[in-house]
Short mmCIF file of C-alpha atoms in Angstrom, two decimals:
data_model
loop_
_atom_site.label_atom_id
_atom_site.label_comp_id
_atom_site.label_asym_id
_atom_site.label_seq_id
_atom_site.Cartn_x
_atom_site.Cartn_y
_atom_site.Cartn_z
CA MET B 22 -19.73 10.86 -23.97
CA THR B 23 -18.13 9.97 -20.41
CA LEU B 24 -18.66 7.04 -18.40
CA ILE B 25 -20.95 8.93 -16.14
CA GLU B 26 -22.75 10.55 -19.00
CA HIS B 27 -23.08 7.20 -20.53
CA THR B 28 -24.62 5.56 -17.53
CA SER B 29 -26.62 8.28 -16.01
CA HIS B 30 -29.70 6.23 -16.10
CA PHE B 31 -28.21 3.08 -14.49
CA GLU B 32 -29.29 2.07 -10.74
CA LYS B 33 -26.62 3.56 -8.35
CA GLN B 34 -25.43 1.62 -5.42
CA PHE B 35 -23.43 2.83 -2.38
CA THR B 36 -20.37 0.70 -1.58
CA VAL B 37 -17.36 1.04 0.80
CA SER B 38 -13.90 -0.40 0.26
CA GLY B 39 -11.22 -0.66 3.56
CA TYR B 40 -7.75 0.15 2.94
CA VAL B 41 -6.52 -1.45 6.38
CA MET B 42 -2.93 -0.60 7.34
CA ASN B 43 -1.02 -3.18 9.91
CA ALA B 44 0.31 -1.50 13.28
CA ALA B 45 3.98 -1.07 11.52
CA ALA B 46 2.12 0.72 8.45
CA ASP B 47 4.28 -1.25 5.82
CA ARG B 48 1.28 -3.46 4.59
CA VAL B 49 -2.02 -3.48 3.53
CA LEU B 50 -4.78 -5.87 3.79
CA LEU B 51 -6.36 -7.33 0.78
CA VAL B 52 -8.81 -10.13 -0.17
CA HIS B 53 -9.01 -12.14 -3.02
CA HIS B 54 -12.70 -11.22 -4.68
CA ARG B 55 -14.83 -14.37 -5.44
CA LYS B 56 -16.59 -12.87 -8.39
CA LEU B 57 -13.85 -10.41 -10.09
CA THR B 58 -11.09 -13.16 -9.30
CA ARG B 59 -8.83 -10.19 -8.21
CA TRP B 60 -7.34 -8.79 -5.06
CA LEU B 61 -9.12 -5.85 -3.65
CA PRO B 62 -9.61 -4.00 -0.31
CA PRO B 63 -12.31 -5.65 1.70
CA GLY B 64 -15.91 -4.21 1.13
CA GLY B 65 -19.04 -4.05 0.31
CA HIS B 66 -22.78 -2.75 0.13
CA VAL B 67 -23.64 -0.06 2.73
CA ASP B 68 -26.84 -1.21 4.28
CA PRO B 69 -29.77 1.24 4.39
CA ASP B 70 -29.56 1.56 8.28
CA GLU B 71 -25.93 2.18 8.54
CA THR B 72 -23.28 5.03 7.65
CA PRO B 73 -20.53 4.33 5.35
CA GLN B 74 -17.97 4.47 8.02
CA ALA B 75 -19.94 1.87 10.26
CA ALA B 76 -20.18 -0.36 6.81
CA VAL B 77 -16.61 -0.42 5.88
CA VAL B 78 -15.67 -1.46 9.57
CA ARG B 79 -18.49 -4.34 9.52
CA GLU B 80 -17.34 -5.37 5.97
CA VAL B 81 -13.77 -5.59 6.86
CA LEU B 82 -14.60 -7.50 9.90
CA GLU B 83 -16.90 -9.92 7.96
CA GLU B 84 -14.34 -10.52 5.29
CA THR B 85 -10.97 -10.98 6.83
CA GLY B 86 -11.78 -11.18 10.89
CA ILE B 87 -9.70 -8.12 11.59
CA HIS B 88 -10.91 -5.41 13.90
CA ALA B 89 -10.05 -2.00 12.53
CA ALA B 90 -11.14 1.58 12.99
CA VAL B 91 -11.51 4.24 10.36
CA ARG B 92 -8.49 6.67 10.28
CA PRO B 93 -10.08 10.22 11.20
CA HIS B 94 -10.22 12.54 8.26
CA PRO B 95 -12.83 15.22 9.02
CA GLY B 96 -12.38 17.55 6.20
CA ILE B 97 -13.44 21.18 6.86
CA ASP B 98 -14.43 21.69 10.53
CA LEU B 99 -18.21 22.14 9.92
CA GLU B 100 -18.52 23.50 13.69
CA VAL B 101 -21.56 21.32 14.49
CA ASP B 102 -22.59 20.47 17.92
CA GLY B 103 -23.23 16.59 17.14
CA THR B 104 -26.83 17.10 18.75
CA LYS B 105 -28.37 17.92 15.69
CA GLU B 106 -25.78 17.63 12.89
CA ALA B 107 -22.87 15.73 12.98
CA GLN B 108 -19.67 15.55 11.02
CA LEU B 109 -18.60 12.08 9.41
CA ASP B 110 -15.10 11.22 8.43
CA LEU B 111 -14.49 11.48 4.85
CA PRO B 112 -13.39 8.84 2.41
CA THR B 113 -10.08 9.03 1.01
CA SER B 114 -11.46 8.95 -2.52
CA MET B 115 -14.75 8.14 -4.12
CA SER B 116 -15.04 6.17 -7.56
CA TYR B 117 -17.71 5.61 -9.82
CA GLN B 118 -17.37 2.15 -11.22
CA LEU B 119 -19.42 0.34 -13.96
CA ILE B 120 -20.55 -3.29 -12.74
CA PRO B 121 -21.19 -5.06 -16.15
CA GLU B 122 -24.32 -7.22 -16.55
CA ARG B 123 -24.19 -10.65 -15.22
CA PRO B 124 -26.99 -13.62 -15.27
CA GLY B 125 -29.90 -11.98 -13.19
CA GLU B 126 -28.28 -8.88 -12.59
CA PRO B 127 -28.38 -5.66 -14.79
CA ALA B 128 -25.51 -3.56 -15.00
CA HIS B 129 -25.21 -0.81 -12.34
CA ILE B 130 -22.98 1.44 -10.78
CA HIS B 131 -21.21 1.25 -7.71
CA LEU B 132 -20.54 4.72 -5.97
CA ASP B 133 -17.68 3.37 -3.84
CA MET B 134 -16.15 5.28 -0.89
CA ALA B 135 -12.62 4.40 -0.02
CA PHE B 136 -11.65 4.65 3.64
CA VAL B 137 -8.11 4.12 5.20
CA LEU B 138 -8.47 2.13 8.50
CA ASP B 139 -5.77 1.09 11.04
CA VAL B 140 -5.97 -2.25 12.75
CA THR B 141 -6.92 -2.17 16.26
CA GLY B 142 -6.21 -5.72 17.29
CA GLU B 143 -4.46 -8.96 16.13
CA GLU B 144 -3.17 -8.87 12.80
CA THR B 145 -3.94 -12.46 12.20
CA VAL B 146 -6.28 -13.09 9.27
CA ASN B 147 -9.19 -15.26 9.47
CA PHE B 148 -11.00 -14.63 6.10
CA ALA B 149 -14.60 -15.73 5.33
CA ALA B 150 -14.31 -18.62 2.74
CA ASP B 151 -17.90 -18.10 1.65
CA GLU B 152 -17.03 -14.36 0.74
CA VAL B 153 -13.53 -14.22 -0.59
CA HIS B 154 -10.82 -16.60 -1.85
CA GLY B 155 -8.24 -15.40 0.62
CA ALA B 156 -6.89 -12.52 2.45
CA GLY B 157 -3.38 -11.41 3.60
CA TRP B 158 -1.15 -8.44 4.19
CA PHE B 159 0.77 -7.10 1.20
CA SER B 160 3.87 -4.63 0.97
CA LEU B 161 3.63 -2.05 -1.91
CA ALA B 162 6.41 -4.21 -4.02
CA ASP B 163 3.75 -7.05 -3.53
CA VAL B 164 0.54 -4.93 -4.25
CA MET B 165 2.34 -3.77 -7.66
CA GLU B 166 2.53 -7.45 -8.75
CA LEU B 167 -0.96 -8.59 -7.94
CA ASP B 168 -3.75 -8.87 -10.22
CA THR B 169 -5.74 -5.83 -9.31
CA PHE B 170 -7.14 -2.71 -10.49
CA PRO B 171 -5.17 0.56 -11.15
CA SER B 172 -7.24 2.33 -8.54
CA VAL B 173 -6.24 -0.34 -5.87
CA ARG B 174 -2.60 0.28 -6.79
CA ALA B 175 -2.87 3.96 -6.80
CA ILE B 176 -4.32 4.07 -3.21
CA SER B 177 -1.86 1.43 -1.88
CA ARG B 178 1.16 3.43 -3.13
CA SER B 179 -0.09 6.61 -1.54
CA LEU B 180 -0.42 4.58 1.66
CA LEU B 181 2.64 2.73 1.63
CA ALA B 182 4.98 4.79 0.01
CA ASP B 183 4.10 7.89 2.63
CA PRO B 184 1.56 6.46 5.24
CA ALA B 185 1.57 10.19 6.67
CA SER B 186 0.33 11.42 3.66
CA ILE B 187 -3.55 10.11 4.80
CA THR B 188 -3.78 11.42 7.97
CA ALA B 189 -6.26 12.92 10.51
#
């Protein structure tokens, strides 16, 4: 039985992760997650009144103080006019993540949309100590040495080995 089949009855929550690239496109922004005590891209839950694209920009700013914009990734041109139907930029990946049970919180699933963002202002990190233990810019060699998840390494490898591979 697969993870998805085994957990089909679990509550699902939409989350976002933001892989922010520095201006030189040779470093990615990561935060040290408080609960997981691992290095991850900034991110969090999508609020009921926002798009995933707005959520990832908000989460990056809240956690790191970095202003960034989602890198355009429209997918197939839907030829919509933007008045009754609009096209959203796609995530670079979407994963199904089992979040284990914790005191007062049952096990549940995060449907995580990972977006690539480009820094739009200063690259000085001013992390939110109440949300993360730390934050910084990391090269590909750095990411490969960090305590993180395989998915973070895979996306970082794709971005930092060939930044043009995830383009508009």
